[in-house]
Amino acid sequence: MSTSTQRLFSKVPRAALLLCGLIMCLAGVAGALDPSVISGTSVLAPDGITSIRVDFGGFHLGLGLFALYGVAFPSFLKPGLTAVCTTLSLVVLTRLAGMGLDGVNDAQTTILSRELVPFVLSWIGLLCLVRQPKPAIPA
């Protein structure tokens, strides 16, 4: 692999985590302000609305801020990507399992497509980070 290609691939993990962090923060703010926008569901009871705000607001915002912390501090790049990859992998798997068990509608398909973007970005970032050549240790 050429030096310029290595340099390009060395920037991918940080860029991927930055995009994931921004997407998750945006989703978190949107979910906290208007739960129906991000969840695709309408709940009338106050406790239901609050639960959706927490699940789609606080959860996404917390993960997004952790990802952005990983961008700001290089020692947290790998933990940030690992946390985002692990969490979003489980979110996507749970969504797919739920669609298989409960049936599919347009709202679920839309939400899944939104979840797949940071999911794919985080995996690309983590794979590029893991595949970076290790610096040679001087003898």
Short mmCIF file of the C-alpha atoms (twelve columns), coordinates in Angstrom:
data_MODEL
# 
_entry.id   MODEL 
# 
loop_
_atom_site.group_PDB 
_atom_site.id 
_atom_site.type_symbol 
_atom_site.label_atom_id 
_atom_site.label_alt_id 
_atom_site.label_comp_id 
_atom_site.label_asym_id 
_atom_site.label_seq_id 
_atom_site.Cartn_x 
_atom_site.Cartn_y 
_atom_site.Cartn_z 
_atom_site.pdbx_PDB_model_num 
ATOM 1   C CA . MET A 1   0.000   0.000   0.000  1 
ATOM 2   C CA . SER A 2   1.426   3.370   -0.988 1 
ATOM 3   C CA . THR A 3   2.125   6.100   1.539  1 
ATOM 4   C CA . SER A 4   -0.606  8.360   0.149  1 
ATOM 5   C CA . THR A 5   -3.145  5.520   0.382  1 
ATOM 6   C CA . GLN A 6   -2.054  4.806   3.955  1 
ATOM 7   C CA . ARG A 7   -2.433  8.483   4.810  1 
ATOM 8   C CA . LEU A 8   -5.931  8.525   3.325  1 
ATOM 9   C CA . PHE A 9   -6.975  5.383   5.205  1 
ATOM 10  C CA . SER A 10  -5.556  6.791   8.444  1 
ATOM 11  C CA . LYS A 11  -8.089  9.658   8.236  1 
ATOM 12  C CA . VAL A 12  -11.112 7.433   7.583  1 
ATOM 13  C CA . PRO A 13  -11.657 6.244   11.196 1 
ATOM 14  C CA . ARG A 14  -11.743 9.776   12.586 1 
ATOM 15  C CA . ALA A 15  -13.966 11.049  9.771  1 
ATOM 16  C CA . ALA A 16  -16.331 8.091   10.194 1 
ATOM 17  C CA . LEU A 17  -16.573 8.633   13.949 1 
ATOM 18  C CA . LEU A 18  -17.137 12.364  13.441 1 
ATOM 19  C CA . LEU A 19  -20.008 11.707  11.025 1 
ATOM 20  C CA . CYS A 20  -21.486 9.067   13.337 1 
ATOM 21  C CA . GLY A 21  -21.235 11.429  16.293 1 
ATOM 22  C CA . LEU A 22  -22.918 14.263  14.423 1 
ATOM 23  C CA . ILE A 23  -25.678 11.986  13.098 1 
ATOM 24  C CA . MET A 24  -26.311 10.524  16.551 1 
ATOM 25  C CA . CYS A 25  -26.352 13.965  18.212 1 
ATOM 26  C CA . LEU A 26  -28.752 15.301  15.585 1 
ATOM 27  C CA . ALA A 27  -31.000 12.261  16.041 1 
ATOM 28  C CA . GLY A 28  -30.810 12.680  19.816 1 
ATOM 29  C CA . VAL A 29  -31.826 16.327  19.762 1 
ATOM 30  C CA . ALA A 30  -34.631 15.581  17.283 1 
ATOM 31  C CA . GLY A 31  -35.808 12.652  19.414 1 
ATOM 32  C CA . ALA A 32  -35.811 14.721  22.595 1 
ATOM 33  C CA . LEU A 33  -37.634 17.675  21.036 1 
ATOM 34  C CA . ASP A 34  -40.208 15.755  18.971 1 
ATOM 35  C CA . PRO A 35  -40.248 12.011  19.624 1 
ATOM 36  C CA . SER A 36  -42.684 11.282  16.791 1 
ATOM 37  C CA . VAL A 37  -40.217 12.587  14.192 1 
ATOM 38  C CA . ILE A 38  -37.513 10.091  15.042 1 
ATOM 39  C CA . SER A 39  -39.581 7.153   16.320 1 
ATOM 40  C CA . GLY A 40  -42.258 7.163   13.625 1 
ATOM 41  C CA . THR A 41  -44.891 6.415   16.257 1 
ATOM 42  C CA . SER A 42  -47.610 8.382   17.947 1 
ATOM 43  C CA . VAL A 43  -48.048 7.935   21.688 1 
ATOM 44  C CA . LEU A 44  -50.629 9.910   23.615 1 
ATOM 45  C CA . ALA A 45  -49.829 9.045   27.234 1 
ATOM 46  C CA . PRO A 46  -47.270 11.345  28.919 1 
ATOM 47  C CA . ASP A 47  -45.213 8.416   30.229 1 
ATOM 48  C CA . GLY A 48  -45.086 6.933   26.712 1 
ATOM 49  C CA . ILE A 49  -43.922 10.219  25.209 1 
ATOM 50  C CA . THR A 50  -41.259 10.603  27.901 1 
ATOM 51  C CA . SER A 51  -40.057 7.043   27.356 1 
ATOM 52  C CA . ILE A 52  -39.662 7.702   23.640 1 
ATOM 53  C CA . ARG A 53  -37.826 10.973  24.393 1 
ATOM 54  C CA . VAL A 54  -35.409 9.041   26.601 1 
ATOM 55  C CA . ASP A 55  -34.940 6.139   24.173 1 
ATOM 56  C CA . PHE A 56  -34.665 8.179   20.989 1 
ATOM 57  C CA . GLY A 57  -33.299 11.374  22.545 1 
ATOM 58  C CA . GLY A 58  -31.018 10.672  25.467 1 
ATOM 59  C CA . PHE A 59  -29.649 7.394   24.141 1 
ATOM 60  C CA . HIS A 60  -28.673 8.804   20.735 1 
ATOM 61  C CA . LEU A 61  -27.339 12.038  22.198 1 
ATOM 62  C CA . GLY A 62  -25.206 10.200  24.768 1 
ATOM 63  C CA . LEU A 63  -23.705 7.879   22.174 1 
ATOM 64  C CA . GLY A 64  -23.144 10.809  19.810 1 
ATOM 65  C CA . LEU A 65  -21.319 12.841  22.454 1 
ATOM 66  C CA . PHE A 66  -19.150 9.835   23.334 1 
ATOM 67  C CA . ALA A 67  -18.297 9.466   19.639 1 
ATOM 68  C CA . LEU A 68  -17.379 13.154  19.381 1 
ATOM 69  C CA . TYR A 69  -15.190 12.757  22.472 1 
ATOM 70  C CA . GLY A 70  -13.384 9.983   20.598 1 
ATOM 71  C CA . VAL A 71  -12.800 12.360  17.695 1 
ATOM 72  C CA . ALA A 72  -11.417 15.074  19.975 1 
ATOM 73  C CA . PHE A 73  -9.092  12.771  21.915 1 
ATOM 74  C CA . PRO A 74  -7.127  10.273  19.775 1 
ATOM 75  C CA . SER A 75  -6.719  7.804   22.639 1 
ATOM 76  C CA . PHE A 76  -10.517 7.419   22.627 1 
ATOM 77  C CA . LEU A 77  -10.820 6.857   18.863 1 
ATOM 78  C CA . LYS A 78  -10.856 3.059   19.065 1 
ATOM 79  C CA . PRO A 79  -13.144 2.900   22.131 1 
ATOM 80  C CA . GLY A 80  -15.489 5.393   20.456 1 
ATOM 81  C CA . LEU A 81  -15.678 3.403   17.232 1 
ATOM 82  C CA . THR A 82  -16.045 0.154   19.166 1 
ATOM 83  C CA . ALA A 83  -18.901 1.552   21.266 1 
ATOM 84  C CA . VAL A 84  -20.721 2.935   18.228 1 
ATOM 85  C CA . CYS A 85  -20.191 -0.287  16.219 1 
ATOM 86  C CA . THR A 86  -21.330 -2.532  19.048 1 
ATOM 87  C CA . THR A 87  -24.357 -0.436  19.940 1 
ATOM 88  C CA . LEU A 88  -25.530 0.133   16.382 1 
ATOM 89  C CA . SER A 89  -24.950 -3.516  15.457 1 
ATOM 90  C CA . LEU A 90  -27.278 -4.526  18.272 1 
ATOM 91  C CA . VAL A 91  -29.785 -1.818  17.316 1 
ATOM 92  C CA . VAL A 92  -29.873 -3.007  13.693 1 
ATOM 93  C CA . LEU A 93  -30.066 -6.688  14.696 1 
ATOM 94  C CA . THR A 94  -32.872 -5.949  17.151 1 
ATOM 95  C CA . ARG A 95  -34.725 -3.903  14.537 1 
ATOM 96  C CA . LEU A 96  -34.424 -6.742  11.987 1 
ATOM 97  C CA . ALA A 97  -35.536 -9.318  14.571 1 
ATOM 98  C CA . GLY A 98  -38.496 -7.137  15.506 1 
ATOM 99  C CA . MET A 99  -39.452 -6.727  11.874 1 
ATOM 100 C CA . GLY A 100 -39.305 -10.498 11.476 1 
ATOM 101 C CA . LEU A 101 -41.373 -11.131 14.605 1 
ATOM 102 C CA . ASP A 102 -43.839 -8.239  14.424 1 
ATOM 103 C CA . GLY A 103 -44.119 -7.539  10.707 1 
ATOM 104 C CA . VAL A 104 -42.846 -4.710  8.554  1 
ATOM 105 C CA . ASN A 105 -44.350 -1.314  7.811  1 
ATOM 106 C CA . ASP A 106 -43.068 1.837   6.116  1 
ATOM 107 C CA . ALA A 107 -42.097 3.533   9.394  1 
ATOM 108 C CA . GLN A 108 -39.840 0.635   10.408 1 
ATOM 109 C CA . THR A 109 -38.182 0.564   7.002  1 
ATOM 110 C CA . THR A 110 -37.515 4.307   7.193  1 
ATOM 111 C CA . ILE A 111 -36.068 4.058   10.696 1 
ATOM 112 C CA . LEU A 112 -33.902 1.078   9.676  1 
ATOM 113 C CA . SER A 113 -32.484 3.060   6.755  1 
ATOM 114 C CA . ARG A 114 -31.587 5.888   9.162  1 
ATOM 115 C CA . GLU A 115 -29.896 3.436   11.510 1 
ATOM 116 C CA . LEU A 116 -27.931 1.765   8.728  1 
ATOM 117 C CA . VAL A 117 -26.041 4.946   7.763  1 
ATOM 118 C CA . PRO A 118 -24.068 5.397   11.018 1 
ATOM 119 C CA . PHE A 119 -23.893 1.592   11.382 1 
ATOM 120 C CA . VAL A 120 -22.051 1.237   8.051  1 
ATOM 121 C CA . LEU A 121 -19.909 4.336   8.676  1 
ATOM 122 C CA . SER A 122 -18.800 3.068   12.077 1 
ATOM 123 C CA . TRP A 123 -17.846 -0.346  10.698 1 
ATOM 124 C CA . ILE A 124 -15.878 1.208   7.842  1 
ATOM 125 C CA . GLY A 125 -14.068 3.413   10.362 1 
ATOM 126 C CA . LEU A 126 -13.292 0.543   12.723 1 
ATOM 127 C CA . LEU A 127 -12.094 -1.759  9.936  1 
ATOM 128 C CA . CYS A 128 -9.804  0.967   8.557  1 
ATOM 129 C CA . LEU A 129 -8.453  1.606   12.058 1 
ATOM 130 C CA . VAL A 130 -7.760  -2.071  12.731 1 
ATOM 131 C CA . ARG A 131 -6.129  -2.564  9.322  1 
ATOM 132 C CA . GLN A 132 -3.681  0.319   9.739  1 
ATOM 133 C CA . PRO A 133 -0.106  -0.949  9.716  1 
ATOM 134 C CA . LYS A 134 1.567   -0.844  13.090 1 
ATOM 135 C CA . PRO A 135 4.690   1.326   13.310 1 
ATOM 136 C CA . ALA A 136 7.926   -0.636  13.363 1 
ATOM 137 C CA . ILE A 137 9.579   -0.872  16.748 1 
ATOM 138 C CA . PRO A 138 13.203  0.311   16.558 1 
ATOM 139 C CA . ALA A 139 15.754  -2.341  17.465 1 
# 
